[in-house]
Every structure is written in C-alpha cells, then in structure tokens.
Amino acid sequence: MADDCLFCRIVNRDIPADVVWESEDVLAFRDISPQAPTHVLVIPKTHLRSLADASDQDGDVLGKVMLAARDVARAEGVGDGFRLVVNTGEDGGQTVFHLHAHVLGGRGLTWPPG
Ligand code: 5GP
Ligand code: ZN
C-alpha cells in the first residue's frame, strides 16, 4: 500500500469504485471516464508503480491480471473481441502510477491508437 496512491485507496475501499471482479490478488472496477461501452481497469492489489518497474518476481501477479482481464471481458459480453492497454510511464500516457490494464470493448476499435 502506497499512502498517496489512488488505486491503493480503491483497493482499501477508502475511495468508492464500481467493482466488477475481485480475487485475492486482483481487483477490477469501471473506469470513471469510460472511453468505450466496456471500460474496466484491472489492477494488482499490491502496489506496483508501472510495468517498467515490474521485476521477474511479478510474473505471477501479472499473469493473474491478464487472466482477470479475460474473465472481465467475458462477463461484459465482449470476450471474443476487446483491447487490453497498459499505458506505461508518462510517455506511454500513464497518469495513475499503480499498474493497471484497461479492458476496452463494445465498439469497433481502430488502430493505430492516439
Ligand atoms: P492511465 O492514463 O494511467 O492509463 O489510466 C488511468 C485511468 O484511471 C484513466 O482512464 C482515468 O479515467 C481513471 N481514473 C482516474 N481516477 C479514477 C477514479 O478515481 N476512479 C476510477 N474508477 N477511475 C479513475
Ligand atoms: Zn498503489
């Protein structure tokens, strides 16, 4: 837990969120500013600043985040077609520095991203 971390505070239920999926290690909740009909954030419950800061020991929880994203997409009815985004670092568009995967779906998604 990082005291000044927004997503750690959501994990601790200090800040409310629309939680859609939870396990011992992973939490998923709706993005406050959805960019698609389905827009859910999947996070490890333990604080990890970004993918750039991940170590080889984080592989287990990162795998759990990926599989949770699969389950969230299925539960949202977009399991056959969705996008998983992990913005990393300021140049990667990351604004909240607790690693999270965006699950986006429910509309046609274009490429390349902005
Ligand atoms: P990033 O830009 O770091 O990849 O994504 C951060 C995401 O967190 C953004 O899509 C933003 O809308 C979302 N977000 C920021 N503050 C909150 C909040 O308090 N609650 C929820 N549910 N999402 C938030
Ligand atoms: Zn955190």
XYZ file of N, CA and C and ligand atoms in Angstrom:
367
model
N 0.847 -1.201 0.000
C 0.000 0.000 0.000
C 0.875 1.242 0.000
N 0.649 2.087 -0.980
C 1.320 3.387 -1.004
C 0.282 4.426 -0.584
N 0.600 5.188 0.461
C -0.386 6.097 1.069
C -0.978 7.089 0.082
N -0.145 7.534 -0.841
C -0.593 8.591 -1.750
C -1.105 8.032 -3.078
N -1.383 6.731 -3.114
C -1.773 6.102 -4.380
C -3.293 5.943 -4.465
N -3.877 6.541 -5.498
C -5.323 6.491 -5.692
C -5.839 5.049 -5.770
N -5.168 4.204 -6.528
C -5.689 2.851 -6.717
C -5.485 1.981 -5.476
N -4.420 2.232 -4.705
C -4.303 1.536 -3.415
C -5.468 1.932 -2.511
N -5.880 3.168 -2.591
C -7.006 3.621 -1.764
C -8.314 2.979 -2.230
N -8.435 2.712 -3.517
C -9.605 1.977 -4.008
C -9.559 0.526 -3.522
N -8.378 -0.088 -3.563
C -8.231 -1.457 -3.049
C -8.661 -1.525 -1.591
N -8.283 -0.511 -0.812
C -8.610 -0.482 0.624
C -10.016 0.010 0.910
N -10.749 0.323 -0.159
C -12.126 0.824 -0.044
C -12.186 2.172 0.684
N -11.085 2.929 0.643
C -11.114 4.304 1.146
C -11.827 5.219 0.163
N -11.743 4.862 -1.109
C -12.414 5.604 -2.182
C -13.350 4.628 -2.875
N -14.606 5.032 -3.127
C -15.540 4.099 -3.758
C -15.208 3.858 -5.227
N -15.549 2.671 -5.689
C -15.395 2.332 -7.101
C -16.441 1.276 -7.433
N -16.777 1.205 -8.717
C -17.748 0.220 -9.191
C -16.995 -1.070 -9.513
N -16.824 -1.901 -8.491
C -16.037 -3.129 -8.631
C -16.850 -4.178 -9.387
N -16.238 -4.775 -10.414
C -16.939 -5.785 -11.216
C -16.326 -7.174 -11.060
N -15.150 -7.271 -10.500
C -14.455 -8.568 -10.419
C -13.393 -8.445 -9.331
N -13.235 -9.514 -8.558
C -12.236 -9.455 -7.488
C -11.735 -10.844 -7.163
N -10.448 -10.953 -6.872
C -9.871 -12.181 -6.332
C -8.934 -11.771 -5.200
N -8.212 -12.730 -4.685
C -7.293 -12.422 -3.581
C -6.241 -11.391 -4.005
N -5.820 -11.466 -5.252
C -4.679 -10.655 -5.705
C -5.035 -9.532 -6.668
N -6.243 -9.570 -7.211
C -6.581 -8.678 -8.331
C -7.943 -8.032 -8.085
N -8.062 -6.765 -8.498
C -9.337 -6.036 -8.413
C -9.631 -5.425 -9.781
N -10.908 -5.441 -10.176
C -11.320 -4.815 -11.440
C -12.516 -3.920 -11.170
N -12.459 -2.699 -11.699
C -13.531 -1.722 -11.471
C -13.671 -0.849 -12.708
N -14.857 -0.251 -12.854
C -15.126 0.556 -14.038
C -14.333 1.859 -14.004
N -13.803 2.229 -15.176
C -13.099 3.498 -15.306
C -14.096 4.644 -15.094
N -13.668 5.677 -14.391
C -14.542 6.800 -14.076
C -14.856 7.638 -15.322
N -14.035 7.493 -16.344
C -14.221 8.259 -17.586
C -14.159 7.298 -18.774
N -15.232 6.522 -18.965
C -15.160 5.416 -19.943
C -14.959 5.896 -21.376
N -14.068 5.202 -22.079
C -13.756 5.519 -23.480
C -14.401 4.531 -24.448
N -15.175 3.613 -23.927
C -15.880 2.614 -24.741
C -17.016 2.083 -23.869
N -18.013 1.416 -24.483
C -19.122 0.882 -23.679
C -18.639 0.005 -22.516
N -17.625 -0.812 -22.770
C -16.943 -1.511 -21.673
C -15.585 -0.860 -21.468
N -15.347 -0.356 -20.269
C -14.026 0.196 -19.927
C -13.780 -0.089 -18.454
N -13.036 -1.142 -18.222
C -12.763 -1.636 -16.872
C -11.257 -1.621 -16.649
N -10.848 -1.223 -15.449
C -9.439 -1.238 -15.061
C -9.170 -2.463 -14.201
N -8.129 -3.205 -14.544
C -7.747 -4.404 -13.795
C -6.395 -4.138 -13.147
N -6.325 -4.293 -11.828
C -5.094 -3.931 -11.113
C -4.674 -5.031 -10.143
N -3.357 -5.162 -9.925
C -2.903 -5.992 -8.812
C -3.233 -5.274 -7.507
N -3.610 -6.026 -6.486
C -3.947 -5.372 -5.212
C -2.708 -4.812 -4.522
N -1.568 -5.420 -4.771
C -0.336 -4.883 -4.200
C 0.183 -3.770 -5.097
N 0.769 -2.755 -4.472
C 1.221 -1.596 -5.240
C 2.407 -1.963 -6.122
N 2.262 -1.648 -7.403
C 3.356 -1.790 -8.367
C 3.228 -0.566 -9.264
N 4.274 0.224 -9.326
C 4.176 1.553 -9.939
C 3.816 1.500 -11.425
N 4.484 0.640 -12.158
C 4.204 0.535 -13.599
C 4.827 -0.746 -14.120
N 4.515 -1.075 -15.363
C 5.128 -2.267 -15.958
C 6.638 -2.094 -16.074
N 7.076 -0.850 -16.266
C 8.514 -0.586 -16.362
C 9.229 -0.901 -15.046
N 8.494 -0.860 -13.939
C 9.073 -1.128 -12.619
C 8.891 -2.571 -12.182
N 8.252 -3.390 -13.015
C 7.990 -4.780 -12.630
C 9.288 -5.588 -12.654
N 9.377 -6.547 -11.763
C 10.529 -7.451 -11.744
C 10.076 -8.840 -12.188
N 11.022 -9.723 -12.389
C 10.676 -11.090 -12.802
C 9.780 -11.755 -11.760
N 9.906 -11.362 -10.506
C 9.075 -11.945 -9.442
C 7.612 -11.529 -9.547
N 7.333 -10.525 -10.349
C 5.948 -10.066 -10.503
C 5.187 -10.841 -11.588
N 5.848 -11.803 -12.204
C 5.214 -12.526 -13.308
C 3.918 -13.209 -12.911
N 3.883 -13.745 -11.703
C 2.678 -14.463 -11.265
C 1.475 -13.521 -11.210
N 1.642 -12.386 -10.546
C 0.505 -11.471 -10.413
C 0.160 -10.829 -11.754
N 1.158 -10.588 -12.591
C 0.862 -10.011 -13.913
C 0.068 -11.006 -14.761
N 0.388 -12.275 -14.637
C -0.409 -13.291 -15.326
C -1.838 -13.307 -14.810
N -1.988 -13.115 -13.515
C -3.338 -13.077 -12.935
C -4.122 -11.862 -13.429
N -3.438 -10.753 -13.617
C -4.107 -9.561 -14.174
C -4.610 -9.866 -15.582
N -3.775 -10.517 -16.386
C -4.185 -10.858 -17.764
C -5.400 -11.780 -17.764
N -5.373 -12.789 -16.923
C -6.483 -13.745 -16.903
C -7.742 -13.117 -16.321
N -7.577 -12.196 -15.365
C -8.740 -11.463 -14.857
C -9.346 -10.616 -15.969
N -8.495 -10.008 -16.797
C -8.991 -9.212 -17.929
C -9.823 -10.087 -18.862
N -9.370 -11.286 -19.105
C -10.148 -12.241 -19.912
C -11.508 -12.502 -19.280
N -11.529 -12.734 -17.985
C -12.796 -13.018 -17.292
C -13.723 -11.801 -17.299
N -13.145 -10.622 -17.107
C -13.946 -9.394 -17.136
C -14.564 -9.220 -18.519
N -13.755 -9.389 -19.552
C -14.264 -9.221 -20.925
C -15.407 -10.206 -21.188
N -15.238 -11.439 -20.766
C -16.310 -12.437 -20.945
C -17.569 -12.006 -20.215
N -17.402 -11.572 -18.964
C -18.566 -11.188 -18.152
C -19.278 -9.973 -18.734
N -18.511 -9.131 -19.431
C -19.087 -7.928 -20.047
C -19.696 -8.225 -21.413
N -19.538 -9.482 -21.871
C -20.105 -9.865 -23.160
C -19.247 -9.492 -24.355
N -17.962 -9.193 -24.107
C -17.054 -8.832 -25.204
C -15.851 -9.772 -25.260
N -16.028 -10.976 -24.723
C -14.906 -11.901 -24.577
C -14.231 -12.296 -25.871
N -14.929 -12.162 -27.002
C -14.330 -12.561 -28.282
C -13.608 -11.404 -28.978
N -13.745 -10.185 -28.443
C -13.097 -9.059 -29.102
C -13.018 -7.859 -28.192
N -11.842 -7.599 -27.722
C -11.635 -6.464 -26.814
C -10.184 -6.041 -26.919
N -9.855 -4.937 -26.256
C -8.470 -4.463 -26.260
C -7.980 -4.323 -24.832
N -6.746 -4.772 -24.617
C -6.096 -4.633 -23.314
C -4.961 -3.623 -23.482
N -4.976 -2.573 -22.670
C -3.984 -1.500 -22.793
C -3.304 -1.305 -21.446
N -1.985 -1.267 -21.464
C -1.222 -0.960 -20.248
C -0.334 0.249 -20.550
N -0.878 1.430 -20.335
C -0.081 2.643 -20.529
C 1.050 2.628 -19.513
N 2.266 2.893 -19.986
C 3.442 2.730 -19.126
C 4.333 3.969 -19.198
N 4.465 4.635 -18.057
C 5.290 5.837 -17.990
C 4.579 7.039 -18.605
N 5.098 8.206 -18.308
C 4.447 9.426 -18.816
C 4.371 9.434 -20.330
N 5.437 9.006 -21.008
C 5.416 8.997 -22.473
C 4.439 7.964 -23.013
N 4.111 6.986 -22.200
C 3.140 5.982 -22.606
C 1.708 6.353 -22.261
N 1.528 7.549 -21.704
C 0.182 8.016 -21.385
C -0.312 7.609 -20.017
N 0.579 7.069 -19.175
C 0.153 6.657 -17.831
C -0.044 7.892 -16.956
N -1.191 7.953 -16.286
C -1.479 9.081 -15.391
C -1.639 8.646 -13.938
N -1.995 7.388 -13.723
C -2.096 6.858 -12.363
C -0.994 5.807 -12.215
N -0.093 6.059 -11.249
C 1.103 5.228 -11.168
C 0.934 4.073 -10.189
N -0.087 3.273 -10.474
C -0.298 1.930 -9.915
C -0.694 1.114 -11.133
N 0.107 0.139 -11.471
C -0.078 -0.600 -12.722
C -1.535 -1.018 -12.912
N -2.045 -0.797 -14.111
C -3.418 -1.195 -14.425
C -3.534 -1.538 -15.897
N -4.414 -2.469 -16.181
C -4.731 -2.822 -17.563
C -6.134 -2.322 -17.856
N -6.280 -1.585 -18.946
C -7.597 -1.140 -19.397
C -8.203 -2.251 -20.250
N -9.409 -2.684 -19.927
C -10.175 -3.591 -20.792
C -11.203 -2.732 -21.519
N -11.046 -2.641 -22.835
C -11.909 -1.791 -23.660
C -12.649 -2.654 -24.666
N -13.938 -2.414 -24.800
C -14.694 -3.179 -25.783
C -16.100 -2.649 -25.920
N -16.839 -3.283 -26.821
C -18.236 -2.904 -27.009
C -18.447 -1.939 -28.163
N -17.368 -1.576 -28.830
C -17.463 -0.783 -30.061
C -16.288 -1.184 -30.947
N -16.366 -0.827 -32.220
C -15.247 -1.113 -33.113
C -14.056 -0.266 -32.709
N -12.936 -0.902 -32.448
C -11.744 -0.181 -32.004
C -10.790 -0.051 -33.190
N -10.246 1.130 -33.350
C -9.385 1.379 -34.500
C -7.916 1.269 -34.121
N -7.084 1.188 -35.134
C -5.632 1.121 -34.961
C -4.989 1.952 -36.044
N -3.978 2.744 -35.826
C -3.216 2.864 -34.589
C -3.939 3.705 -33.537
N -3.576 3.490 -32.273
C -4.140 4.299 -31.185
C -3.536 5.703 -31.220
N -4.148 6.636 -30.531
C -3.639 8.010 -30.494
C -2.452 8.154 -29.583
P -3.855 5.793 -17.336
O -3.967 7.098 -18.071
O -2.916 5.911 -16.152
O -3.519 4.624 -18.219
O -5.305 5.460 -16.807
C -5.810 5.945 -15.612
C -7.300 5.773 -15.691
O -7.836 5.915 -14.402
C -7.999 6.813 -16.584
O -8.669 6.143 -17.642
C -8.950 7.519 -15.627
O -10.195 7.826 -16.214
C -9.086 6.514 -14.495
N -9.354 7.124 -13.207
C -8.750 8.214 -12.669
N -9.223 8.458 -11.440
C -10.153 7.495 -11.185
C -11.001 7.234 -10.059
O -10.988 7.906 -9.038
N -11.836 6.158 -10.167
C -11.865 5.371 -11.293
N -12.745 4.350 -11.301
N -11.080 5.598 -12.365
C -10.238 6.652 -12.314
Zn -0.949 1.736 -5.446
